[in-house]
Coordinates of C-alpha atoms and ligand atoms in Angstrom, one line a residue:
M17 CA 120.6 62.7 76.3
I18 CA 117.7 62.3 79.6
N19 CA 113.9 62.5 77.3
V20 CA 111.8 66.1 79.1
E21 CA 108.4 63.2 78.8
E22 CA 110.8 61.3 81.3
S23 CA 111.6 63.4 83.9
L24 CA 110.3 62.6 87.7
L25 CA 107.9 66.5 87.9
L26 CA 106.1 65.9 84.6
K27 CA 106.1 61.7 85.2
A28 CA 104.1 63.3 88.7
Y29 CA 101.8 65.6 87.0
R30 CA 100.6 62.8 84.5
G31 CA 99.9 60.8 87.9
E32 CA 102.7 58.6 87.3
R33 CA 104.6 57.2 90.1
A34 CA 108.3 57.3 90.4
E35 CA 110.7 56.2 92.9
R36 CA 110.7 59.8 94.8
A37 CA 108.8 63.0 94.5
P38 CA 109.9 65.1 92.7
V39 CA 111.1 69.4 94.1
W40 CA 110.6 72.8 92.4
L41 CA 110.5 76.2 94.6
M42 CA 108.1 78.8 94.5
R43 CA 109.7 81.8 94.0
Q44 CA 112.6 79.9 93.5
A45 CA 114.9 82.6 91.6
G46 CA 114.6 85.3 93.2
R47 CA 115.9 87.6 96.0
F48 CA 117.2 84.8 98.1
L49 CA 120.0 84.2 95.7
P50 CA 123.2 86.8 95.9
E51 CA 123.4 86.1 92.3
Y52 CA 120.1 87.9 91.3
Q53 CA 120.4 90.4 93.9
Q54 CA 123.6 91.4 92.0
L55 CA 121.8 91.2 88.9
R56 CA 119.2 93.4 89.8
E57 CA 121.8 96.2 91.6
R58 CA 122.1 96.8 87.5
F59 CA 118.6 96.5 86.6
T60 CA 115.8 97.1 87.4
L61 CA 112.8 94.3 87.6
L62 CA 110.9 95.2 84.6
E63 CA 114.2 95.6 82.8
L64 CA 114.8 91.8 83.7
F65 CA 111.3 90.0 82.6
R66 CA 111.7 92.1 79.1
T67 CA 115.3 91.4 78.6
P68 CA 114.9 88.1 77.0
A69 CA 118.8 87.3 78.2
L70 CA 118.3 87.9 81.4
A71 CA 115.0 86.5 82.8
A72 CA 116.6 83.3 81.0
Q73 CA 119.1 83.5 83.2
V74 CA 117.9 84.8 86.3
T75 CA 115.3 81.5 85.0
L76 CA 119.0 79.3 85.3
Q77 CA 120.3 80.8 88.5
P78 CA 118.8 78.4 91.1
L79 CA 119.4 75.3 88.9
E80 CA 122.8 76.0 88.9
R81 CA 122.9 76.1 92.7
F82 CA 120.7 73.9 93.4
E83 CA 119.8 70.0 91.8
L84 CA 115.9 71.0 91.3
D85 CA 113.8 69.3 88.8
A86 CA 112.1 72.0 87.1
G87 CA 112.9 76.0 86.5
I88 CA 110.1 78.5 86.4
I89 CA 110.5 80.9 83.5
F90 CA 111.7 84.5 85.5
A91 CA 108.5 86.9 84.7
D92 CA 105.5 88.2 87.1
I93 CA 102.1 87.2 86.3
L94 CA 101.4 91.3 86.2
T95 CA 103.9 91.9 83.2
P96 CA 100.5 90.5 80.9
L97 CA 98.4 94.0 82.1
I98 CA 100.9 95.9 81.1
G99 CA 99.1 94.9 77.2
L100 CA 96.2 96.1 78.5
G101 CA 97.3 99.0 79.2
F102 CA 97.7 99.7 83.0
E103 CA 100.8 101.3 84.0
L104 CA 102.3 99.1 85.9
E105 CA 105.3 99.8 88.4
F106 CA 107.6 97.8 90.8
A107 CA 108.5 100.3 93.8
E108 CA 111.0 99.6 96.4
G109 CA 109.5 98.0 99.1
T110 CA 106.5 98.8 98.6
G111 CA 106.0 96.1 96.2
P112 CA 104.2 96.6 92.6
R113 CA 101.6 99.2 91.7
F114 CA 99.0 100.3 88.5
S115 CA 99.5 104.2 88.4
R116 CA 95.7 104.4 87.7
P117 CA 93.6 101.4 89.5
L118 CA 90.5 100.4 87.3
E119 CA 87.1 101.7 87.9
P120 CA 83.7 100.6 85.7
E121 CA 83.6 103.0 83.7
A122 CA 87.0 102.5 81.3
L123 CA 85.7 98.3 80.8
P124 CA 84.6 99.6 77.4
G125 CA 87.8 100.7 76.6
L126 CA 90.0 97.5 76.6
R127 CA 91.2 95.6 74.4
V128 CA 93.1 92.1 74.5
P129 CA 96.3 92.7 72.9
E130 CA 98.4 90.6 70.3
I131 CA 100.2 88.6 72.4
E132 CA 103.6 88.1 70.6
S133 CA 103.6 92.3 70.6
S134 CA 103.2 92.5 74.0
V135 CA 104.9 89.5 76.3
G136 CA 107.3 88.3 73.6
Y137 CA 109.6 88.9 75.9
T138 CA 109.1 85.9 77.9
L139 CA 108.2 84.2 75.4
E140 CA 111.2 84.7 73.5
A141 CA 113.3 84.2 77.6
I142 CA 111.2 80.3 77.6
S143 CA 112.6 79.7 74.2
I144 CA 116.5 80.1 75.4
A145 CA 116.3 78.9 78.8
S146 CA 114.1 75.6 77.8
Q147 CA 116.6 75.3 75.1
T148 CA 118.9 75.2 78.5
L149 CA 117.5 72.8 80.3
R150 CA 116.1 70.4 77.6
V151 CA 119.8 69.1 77.2
R152 CA 119.4 68.6 81.2
G153 CA 116.5 66.0 81.1
I154 CA 114.8 69.6 83.0
P155 CA 111.6 70.6 82.5
L156 CA 110.5 74.5 81.9
I157 CA 107.4 76.1 84.3
G158 CA 105.7 78.7 82.0
F159 CA 102.4 80.7 84.5
C160 CA 99.7 83.3 84.4
G161 CA 98.2 84.8 87.6
A162 CA 94.5 83.5 87.7
P163 CA 91.9 86.4 86.4
F164 CA 90.1 86.9 90.1
T165 CA 93.6 87.2 91.4
L166 CA 94.9 89.8 88.5
S167 CA 91.2 91.4 89.4
S168 CA 92.3 92.4 92.7
Y169 CA 95.5 93.7 91.4
L170 CA 94.1 95.6 88.9
I171 CA 91.0 96.9 91.3
E172 CA 92.8 97.5 94.4
G173 CA 95.6 99.2 91.8
S174 CA 98.1 97.2 94.3
S175 CA 98.6 95.1 96.4
P176 CA 95.4 93.9 98.1
A177 CA 94.9 95.0 100.9
R178 CA 93.2 91.9 104.3
G179 CA 89.4 91.8 102.8
M180 CA 89.9 92.9 99.8
H181 CA 86.9 95.3 99.8
K182 CA 87.3 97.5 96.5
T183 CA 87.9 94.1 94.6
K184 CA 84.9 92.5 96.6
R185 CA 83.1 95.1 96.5
F186 CA 83.3 95.6 92.1
M187 CA 82.0 92.2 92.2
I188 CA 79.1 92.6 94.0
E189 CA 77.6 96.0 93.1
H190 CA 79.9 95.7 89.3
A191 CA 78.6 92.9 88.7
D192 CA 78.5 93.0 84.4
A193 CA 82.0 94.6 84.5
W194 CA 83.9 91.8 86.9
H195 CA 81.9 89.7 84.2
G196 CA 83.1 91.9 81.4
L197 CA 86.9 91.8 83.2
Q198 CA 87.1 88.0 83.7
Q199 CA 86.7 87.3 80.4
I200 CA 88.4 89.5 78.7
L201 CA 91.2 88.6 81.2
T202 CA 90.3 84.7 80.6
D203 CA 90.8 85.7 76.5
L204 CA 94.4 87.0 77.3
L205 CA 95.8 84.6 79.7
S206 CA 94.7 81.1 77.4
E207 CA 96.4 83.1 75.0
Y208 CA 99.1 83.2 76.9
L209 CA 99.8 80.5 78.3
I210 CA 99.0 78.6 75.1
A211 CA 101.8 81.1 73.1
Q212 CA 104.1 80.1 76.5
A213 CA 104.0 75.9 75.7
R214 CA 104.6 76.6 71.8
A215 CA 107.3 78.6 73.2
G216 CA 108.9 75.6 75.2
A217 CA 106.5 75.6 78.6
N218 CA 106.7 71.4 79.5
A219 CA 104.4 72.2 82.2
L220 CA 102.4 75.8 82.9
Q221 CA 101.2 76.7 86.9
I222 CA 98.0 79.3 87.5
F223 CA 98.1 81.3 90.4
D224 CA 95.3 82.0 92.3
S225 CA 97.3 83.2 95.2
W226 CA 94.3 85.4 96.7
L227 CA 90.7 83.1 96.0
G228 CA 91.0 82.4 99.8
N229 CA 89.1 86.2 100.4
L230 CA 85.7 84.5 98.0
G231 CA 83.7 81.9 100.0
P232 CA 82.1 78.9 98.5
A233 CA 80.0 80.4 96.6
D234 CA 80.8 83.6 95.7
Y235 CA 83.5 81.4 94.1
R236 CA 81.4 79.7 92.0
E237 CA 79.5 82.6 90.8
F238 CA 81.9 84.7 90.4
V239 CA 85.8 82.8 89.6
E240 CA 84.5 79.0 88.4
P241 CA 83.6 79.6 85.4
Y242 CA 86.6 81.7 84.1
L243 CA 89.1 78.8 85.2
R244 CA 86.9 75.8 84.2
E245 CA 87.4 78.1 80.7
L246 CA 90.8 79.2 81.0
I247 CA 92.2 75.2 81.3
A248 CA 90.0 73.5 79.0
R249 CA 90.9 76.4 76.0
V250 CA 94.8 76.0 77.2
R251 CA 94.2 72.3 77.2
V252 CA 91.6 71.7 73.8
A253 CA 95.2 74.2 72.2
V254 CA 99.1 72.1 73.6
D255 CA 99.6 69.2 76.3
V256 CA 101.2 70.1 78.9
P257 CA 100.2 69.0 82.6
M258 CA 98.4 72.1 84.7
V259 CA 98.8 73.1 87.9
F260 CA 96.3 75.3 90.1
F261 CA 97.9 77.0 93.0
S262 CA 95.8 79.1 95.6
T263 CA 96.2 80.1 99.2
E264 CA 93.7 79.8 102.2
T265 CA 92.1 77.8 100.2
S266 CA 90.7 74.5 102.6
A267 CA 87.2 75.7 102.4
L268 CA 87.0 75.4 98.1
L269 CA 89.0 72.5 97.1
P270 CA 85.8 70.1 97.5
A271 CA 85.0 72.4 94.4
L272 CA 88.5 73.0 93.0
S273 CA 88.2 69.4 92.0
S274 CA 85.9 70.5 88.8
L275 CA 88.2 72.1 87.7
N276 CA 90.3 69.5 85.6
A277 CA 93.8 70.4 86.9
D278 CA 96.6 68.0 87.0
C279 CA 97.6 68.9 90.0
I280 CA 96.0 71.2 92.4
G281 CA 99.1 72.9 94.9
V282 CA 98.4 74.1 98.1
D283 CA 99.5 76.4 100.9
W284 CA 100.6 74.6 104.2
R285 CA 97.3 75.8 106.2
V286 CA 96.8 72.1 105.1
S287 CA 97.6 69.1 105.2
L288 CA 98.2 66.9 102.3
K289 CA 96.1 64.3 103.5
D290 CA 93.2 66.7 104.4
A291 CA 93.6 68.3 101.1
E292 CA 93.5 65.3 99.8
R293 CA 90.5 64.2 101.2
L294 CA 88.7 67.9 100.5
I295 CA 89.3 67.7 97.0
G296 CA 87.8 64.2 96.8
L297 CA 90.0 62.6 93.8
P298 CA 93.3 61.1 93.1
V299 CA 95.4 64.0 91.5
P300 CA 98.6 65.2 92.6
I301 CA 99.2 67.4 94.7
Q302 CA 102.2 69.5 95.2
G303 CA 103.5 71.2 98.5
N304 CA 103.1 72.5 101.2
L305 CA 106.1 73.4 103.5
D306 CA 106.1 76.8 104.9
P307 CA 108.5 78.4 103.9
I308 CA 108.9 80.2 107.2
V309 CA 111.0 76.4 108.0
L310 CA 113.7 78.1 105.5
C311 CA 114.9 80.6 107.6
S312 CA 114.8 78.4 111.1
S313 CA 117.5 75.7 112.2
R314 CA 118.6 72.5 110.4
E315 CA 117.1 70.2 112.5
R316 CA 113.9 71.8 111.8
V317 CA 114.2 72.0 108.0
I318 CA 115.4 68.3 108.7
R319 CA 112.1 67.5 110.8
E320 CA 109.6 69.3 109.2
V321 CA 110.4 68.5 104.8
R322 CA 110.8 65.0 106.4
R323 CA 107.0 65.2 108.2
V324 CA 105.7 66.7 104.4
L325 CA 108.2 63.6 102.4
E326 CA 106.1 60.7 104.8
E327 CA 103.2 62.8 104.6
G328 CA 103.2 63.0 100.7
K329 CA 104.0 58.9 100.9
T330 CA 100.5 58.8 102.2
L331 CA 98.6 59.5 99.3
K332 CA 96.8 58.1 96.7
A333 CA 98.0 60.4 93.2
P334 CA 102.0 61.7 93.0
H335 CA 103.1 63.7 95.7
I336 CA 105.2 66.9 93.9
F337 CA 107.7 68.8 96.5
N338 CA 107.1 72.9 96.8
V339 CA 106.9 75.5 99.5
G340 CA 102.7 76.2 100.5
H341 CA 103.9 79.8 99.3
G342 CA 107.1 81.9 97.6
V343 CA 110.4 81.8 98.7
I344 CA 111.2 84.2 101.1
P345 CA 113.4 86.7 100.9
E346 CA 115.7 86.1 103.7
T347 CA 115.7 81.7 103.6
S348 CA 119.0 80.2 103.9
L349 CA 121.2 79.1 101.0
D350 CA 122.3 76.3 103.6
N351 CA 118.9 75.2 104.0
V352 CA 117.0 75.8 100.5
S353 CA 120.5 73.0 99.9
L354 CA 119.6 70.5 102.1
L355 CA 115.2 70.8 101.9
V356 CA 117.0 69.7 98.1
K357 CA 119.3 66.7 99.2
L358 CA 116.8 65.5 101.9
V359 CA 114.2 65.0 99.0
R360 CA 116.1 63.3 96.8
G361 CA 117.1 60.6 99.4
E362 CA 120.9 62.0 99.4
L363 CA 120.9 62.7 103.3
Ligands
CP3_405 O1 108.7 81.2 91.3 C1 110.1 82.1 90.4 O2 110.4 82.6 90.5 C2 109.2 82.5 89.2 C3 109.0 84.5 89.2 C4 107.4 84.5 89.7 C5 108.0 85.8 89.8 N1 105.9 86.8 90.5 C6 108.8 87.5 89.7 C7 109.0 88.0 91.2 C8 106.4 84.5 90.0 C9 105.7 82.9 89.8 C10 105.9 84.8 90.1 C11 104.4 85.3 90.8 C12 103.5 86.4 91.5 N2 104.0 87.8 91.3 C13 102.3 85.8 92.2 C14 102.0 85.0 92.8 C15 102.9 83.7 93.4 C16 102.5 84.6 95.4 O3 104.0 85.1 95.8 O4 101.9 84.7 95.9 C17 101.7 87.5 93.0 C18 101.2 87.3 94.1 C19 103.2 88.1 92.3 C20 103.0 90.5 93.1 C21 104.4 90.2 93.2 N3 105.4 89.9 92.5 C22 104.3 91.2 94.0 C23 103.5 90.9 95.8 C24 105.9 91.2 94.1 C25 106.4 92.2 95.3 C26 107.1 91.3 96.6 C27 108.2 90.3 96.4 O5 107.2 89.0 96.9 O6 108.9 90.7 96.1 C28 106.5 91.1 93.4 C29 108.0 91.5 92.8 C30 108.6 89.9 92.1 N4 108.1 89.2 91.4 C31 109.8 90.1 92.8 C32 110.4 88.6 91.8 C33 111.5 88.4 92.2 C34 111.1 90.0 93.3 C35 112.0 90.7 93.0 C36 112.6 92.3 93.1 O7 112.4 93.0 94.1 O8 114.1 91.7 93.5

């Protein structure tokens, strides 16, 4: 049996060089797969998340089709917020929505729920999926949203609009409530990540998708203390690598280096080489193919995947091949299969 700890992905996250870059794709379980679409005709998104056998099945779908180096558990960054008392809806076409956005006055009423009773379904799905994958020597990635990105959904009530004015006004004008909220989310998320690792997740990724809306000074004041605390608390409890992913944050990369993450995920707006220079430490870097490439021609996929791979090889620490942000629903299956073969050196 292949030992998961010796898998290419976990080696790369630990900083060990291997014969090739490992590859997995953000949002690899999702709408671009016809078998996922078929399940979605029968179940709502929340039903899929909340039924461990189904969530495990969706997690494994991309791995049955493509020779990827990791699975990522099928859940959403927003599901743990339901346990805080927020009603979450995934409406067709409009994306996620909370029925009542968070007001500063509501803060004293928020209580961190017991993790087993609020997201036990995801922990169970992790346990099922990781057992299946372990036999194949494939690691399973657990994840959570970062306090800042989750706050932006709670405050705006839906996917944050460009500029994120409501979130930023809350942050600046109600600083006490902001810090209180960040602490509650940090408590919740650290317990959630620790529970995921104990349930079988072999690595953990923190998604701070909307962090690029902040400048370095605001990042340091309103965000950084909580990210550091989150990573530090998980690290003392469980021994699994942690990845920090964000987008549009080239200007924050110098600051992100002090988070003590095992790997930094970057989008395509920065080159891997520049990302390494800006981070300033030889830390493993994950990314950063523009997902739109996977909707284009075979020639373009070959050219762009090779370009990212070649650049990855010049880095001081290992490169983990991924897209720079989640794969989009229009993605071509043939292109994903081509991408995986290229990274594996089979073409
Ligand atoms: O990567 C994976 O395959 C694992 C599953 C996963 C989902 N969401 C399932 C999902 C992960 C890692 C996420 C993270 C997530 N969710 C993020 C951070 C990463 C990113 O993309 O920036 C964010 C911001 C969300 C919030 C969210 N959930 C949005 C904005 C939407 C609707 C828009 C969209 O992309 O579809 C969702 C719904 C959602 N979460 C879907 C999936 C597969 C769409 C499912 C469907 O409609 O059937």
